[in-house]
PDB file of C-alpha atoms in Angstrom:
ATOM      1  CA  UNK N   1      98.098  98.180 132.309  1.00  0.00           C
ATOM      2  CA  UNK N   2     101.228  96.315 131.205  1.00  0.00           C
ATOM      3  CA  UNK N   3     102.187  95.870 127.568  1.00  0.00           C
ATOM      4  CA  UNK N   4     101.492  92.113 127.782  1.00  0.00           C
ATOM      5  CA  UNK N   5      98.031  92.750 129.260  1.00  0.00           C
ATOM      6  CA  UNK N   6      97.245  95.225 126.457  1.00  0.00           C
ATOM      7  CA  UNK N   7      98.305  92.697 123.837  1.00  0.00           C
ATOM      8  CA  UNK N   8      96.117  90.030 125.459  1.00  0.00           C
ATOM      9  CA  UNK N   9      93.116  92.398 125.574  1.00  0.00           C
ATOM     10  CA  UNK N  10      93.704  93.431 121.953  1.00  0.00           C
ATOM     11  CA  UNK N  11      93.934  89.793 120.850  1.00  0.00           C
ATOM     12  CA  UNK N  12      90.626  88.981 122.553  1.00  0.00           C
ATOM     13  CA  UNK N  13      89.016  92.007 120.934  1.00  0.00           C
ATOM     14  CA  UNK N  14      90.230  90.971 117.484  1.00  0.00           C
ATOM     15  CA  UNK N  15      89.032  87.392 117.943  1.00  0.00           C
ATOM     16  CA  UNK N  16      85.595  88.679 118.952  1.00  0.00           C
ATOM     17  CA  UNK N  17      85.498  90.930 115.882  1.00  0.00           C
ATOM     18  CA  UNK N  18      86.415  87.991 113.644  1.00  0.00           C
ATOM     19  CA  UNK N  19      83.486  85.996 115.009  1.00  0.00           C
ATOM     20  CA  UNK N  20      81.126  88.618 113.641  1.00  0.00           C
ATOM     21  CA  UNK N  21      82.460  87.991 110.135  1.00  0.00           C
ATOM     22  CA  UNK N  22      81.242  84.389 110.114  1.00  0.00           C
ATOM     23  CA  UNK N  23      77.793  85.471 108.869  1.00  0.00           C
ATOM     24  CA  UNK N  24      79.420  87.426 106.039  1.00  0.00           C
ATOM     25  CA  UNK N  25      81.428  84.404 104.907  1.00  0.00           C
ATOM     26  CA  UNK N  26      78.208  82.439 104.468  1.00  0.00           C
ATOM     27  CA  UNK N  27      77.040  84.917 101.807  1.00  0.00           C
ATOM     28  CA  UNK N  28      77.394  84.214  98.085  1.00  0.00           C
ATOM     29  CA  UNK N  29      80.318  85.961  96.322  1.00  0.00           C
ATOM     30  CA  UNK N  30      77.888  88.218  94.417  1.00  0.00           C
ATOM     31  CA  UNK N  31      75.959  89.264  97.562  1.00  0.00           C
ATOM     32  CA  UNK N  32      75.712  93.029  98.242  1.00  0.00           C
ATOM     33  CA  UNK N  33      77.925  92.728 101.309  1.00  0.00           C
ATOM     34  CA  UNK N  34      80.841  91.937  98.968  1.00  0.00           C
ATOM     35  CA  UNK N  35      79.891  93.987  95.900  1.00  0.00           C
ATOM     36  CA  UNK N  36      78.627  97.259  97.404  1.00  0.00           C
ATOM     37  CA  UNK N  37      80.722 100.391  97.017  1.00  0.00           C
ATOM     38  CA  UNK N  38      82.562 101.305 100.208  1.00  0.00           C
ATOM     39  CA  UNK N  39      81.151 104.424 101.868  1.00  0.00           C
ATOM     40  CA  UNK N  40      82.873 106.592 104.461  1.00  0.00           C
ATOM     41  CA  UNK N  41      81.941 106.036 108.077  1.00  0.00           C
ATOM     42  CA  UNK N  42      79.796 108.773 109.640  1.00  0.00           C
ATOM     43  CA  UNK N  43      82.722 109.798 111.854  1.00  0.00           C
ATOM     44  CA  UNK N  44      84.842 110.302 108.736  1.00  0.00           C
ATOM     45  CA  UNK N  45      82.346 112.862 107.420  1.00  0.00           C
ATOM     46  CA  UNK N  46      81.508 115.079 110.401  1.00  0.00           C
ATOM     47  CA  UNK N  47      81.167 115.311 114.163  1.00  0.00           C
ATOM     48  CA  UNK N  48      77.915 113.992 115.566  1.00  0.00           C
ATOM     49  CA  UNK N  49      76.024 113.653 118.824  1.00  0.00           C
ATOM     50  CA  UNK N  50      73.184 111.131 118.663  1.00  0.00           C
ATOM     51  CA  UNK N  51      70.952 110.117 121.562  1.00  0.00           C
ATOM     52  CA  UNK N  52      69.132 106.798 121.243  1.00  0.00           C
ATOM     53  CA  UNK N  53      66.388 106.850 123.856  1.00  0.00           C
ATOM     54  CA  UNK N  54      65.204 103.221 123.607  1.00  0.00           C
ATOM     55  CA  UNK N  55      68.521 101.563 124.522  1.00  0.00           C
ATOM     56  CA  UNK N  56      69.661 104.566 126.594  1.00  0.00           C
ATOM     57  CA  UNK N  57      72.784 105.347 124.542  1.00  0.00           C
ATOM     58  CA  UNK N  58      74.433 108.602 123.556  1.00  0.00           C
ATOM     59  CA  UNK N  59      76.841 108.201 120.629  1.00  0.00           C
ATOM     60  CA  UNK N  60      79.469 110.872 120.038  1.00  0.00           C
ATOM     61  CA  UNK N  61      81.683 110.987 116.957  1.00  0.00           C
ATOM     62  CA  UNK N  62      84.742 113.225 116.598  1.00  0.00           C
ATOM     63  CA  UNK N  63      85.793 113.577 112.947  1.00  0.00           C
ATOM     64  CA  UNK N  64      89.191 115.152 113.687  1.00  0.00           C
ATOM     65  CA  UNK N  65      90.363 112.138 115.701  1.00  0.00           C
ATOM     66  CA  UNK N  66      88.091 109.404 114.299  1.00  0.00           C
ATOM     67  CA  UNK N  67      87.072 108.611 117.863  1.00  0.00           C
ATOM     68  CA  UNK N  68      83.593 107.249 118.596  1.00  0.00           C
ATOM     69  CA  UNK N  69      82.292 107.116 122.155  1.00  0.00           C
ATOM     70  CA  UNK N  70      79.161 105.368 123.388  1.00  0.00           C
ATOM     71  CA  UNK N  71      77.846 106.686 126.687  1.00  0.00           C
ATOM     72  CA  UNK N  72      75.412 104.562 128.674  1.00  0.00           C
ATOM     73  CA  UNK N  73      72.858 106.992 130.057  1.00  0.00           C
ATOM     74  CA  UNK N  74      71.717 104.672 132.854  1.00  0.00           C
ATOM     75  CA  UNK N  75      75.336 104.487 134.120  1.00  0.00           C
ATOM     76  CA  UNK N  76      75.806 108.282 134.185  1.00  0.00           C
ATOM     77  CA  UNK N  77      78.157 109.280 136.970  1.00  0.00           C
ATOM     78  CA  UNK N  78      79.556 105.752 137.365  1.00  0.00           C
ATOM     79  CA  UNK N  79      82.928 106.631 135.875  1.00  0.00           C
ATOM     80  CA  UNK N  80      85.162 103.639 135.240  1.00  0.00           C
ATOM     81  CA  UNK N  81      85.134 101.017 138.018  1.00  0.00           C
ATOM     82  CA  UNK N  82      88.706  99.866 138.731  1.00  0.00           C
ATOM     83  CA  UNK N  83      90.044  96.542 137.524  1.00  0.00           C
ATOM     84  CA  UNK N  84      90.332  94.088 140.407  1.00  0.00           C
ATOM     85  CA  UNK N  85      93.544  92.103 140.967  1.00  0.00           C
ATOM     86  CA  UNK N  86      93.574  88.365 140.474  1.00  0.00           C
ATOM     87  CA  UNK N  87      92.536  86.899 143.840  1.00  0.00           C
ATOM     88  CA  UNK N  88      94.431  84.169 145.661  1.00  0.00           C
ATOM     89  CA  UNK N  89      91.741  81.527 144.932  1.00  0.00           C
ATOM     90  CA  UNK N  90      91.932  82.237 141.219  1.00  0.00           C
ATOM     91  CA  UNK N  91      95.747  82.160 141.305  1.00  0.00           C
ATOM     92  CA  UNK N  92      95.573  78.779 143.011  1.00  0.00           C
ATOM     93  CA  UNK N  93      93.019  77.644 140.429  1.00  0.00           C
ATOM     94  CA  UNK N  94      95.411  78.621 137.643  1.00  0.00           C
ATOM     95  CA  UNK N  95      98.119  76.440 139.133  1.00  0.00           C
ATOM     96  CA  UNK N  96      95.809  73.470 139.690  1.00  0.00           C
ATOM     97  CA  UNK N  97      94.042  73.708 136.341  1.00  0.00           C
ATOM     98  CA  UNK N  98      97.203  74.681 134.422  1.00  0.00           C
ATOM     99  CA  UNK N  99      95.387  77.407 132.521  1.00  0.00           C
ATOM    100  CA  UNK N 100      94.785  81.116 133.006  1.00  0.00           C
ATOM    101  CA  UNK N 101      91.560  82.194 134.692  1.00  0.00           C
ATOM    102  CA  UNK N 102      89.718  85.451 134.168  1.00  0.00           C
ATOM    103  CA  UNK N 103      89.650  88.098 136.814  1.00  0.00           C
ATOM    104  CA  UNK N 104      86.326  88.807 138.514  1.00  0.00           C
ATOM    105  CA  UNK N 105      85.869  92.156 136.785  1.00  0.00           C
ATOM    106  CA  UNK N 106      82.224  92.220 135.738  1.00  0.00           C
ATOM    107  CA  UNK N 107      81.753  95.781 137.029  1.00  0.00           C
ATOM    108  CA  UNK N 108      84.873  97.075 135.284  1.00  0.00           C
ATOM    109  CA  UNK N 109      83.598  95.750 131.968  1.00  0.00           C
ATOM    110  CA  UNK N 110      79.846  96.233 132.073  1.00  0.00           C
ATOM    111  CA  UNK N 111      79.139  99.032 134.552  1.00  0.00           C
ATOM    112  CA  UNK N 112      81.220 101.722 132.905  1.00  0.00           C
ATOM    113  CA  UNK N 113      79.841 105.112 132.018  1.00  0.00           C
ATOM    114  CA  UNK N 114      81.290 105.140 128.495  1.00  0.00           C
ATOM    115  CA  UNK N 115      83.120 103.000 125.944  1.00  0.00           C
ATOM    116  CA  UNK N 116      85.441 104.479 123.347  1.00  0.00           C
ATOM    117  CA  UNK N 117      86.833 103.266 120.023  1.00  0.00           C
ATOM    118  CA  UNK N 118      90.346 104.419 120.897  1.00  0.00           C
ATOM    119  CA  UNK N 119      90.716 102.349 124.082  1.00  0.00           C
ATOM    120  CA  UNK N 120      90.589  98.664 124.799  1.00  0.00           C
ATOM    121  CA  UNK N 121      87.387  97.275 126.319  1.00  0.00           C
ATOM    122  CA  UNK N 122      89.036  96.660 129.689  1.00  0.00           C
ATOM    123  CA  UNK N 123      91.466  99.582 129.673  1.00  0.00           C
ATOM    124  CA  UNK N 124      90.730 102.200 132.307  1.00  0.00           C
TER     125      UNK N 124
END
């Protein structure tokens, strides 16, 4: 993945994370979300291996690196599907519409075996 592509993926990730803060900004200034004492994250305290049967997740935390990995049990053995290149129809669409179009990479994003906190969502 090129440096420019990583920056674009990181920017999208940060914008998505900012959207989740909208609910917090609607809270009063004295709400617990703003006044509570900060606690360490579970991964900052110890290693853990947690299996959540209902959603089919296995969550692994590595305290030494701060890395958290979520494994999707129903995708076991899938690995990481490769990112597909931008097809000729989408390239033509970009020229005609004068805007960038997304690649058709549904499988690369949503059919992965695991997602990790130390890698971008689309990075393979």
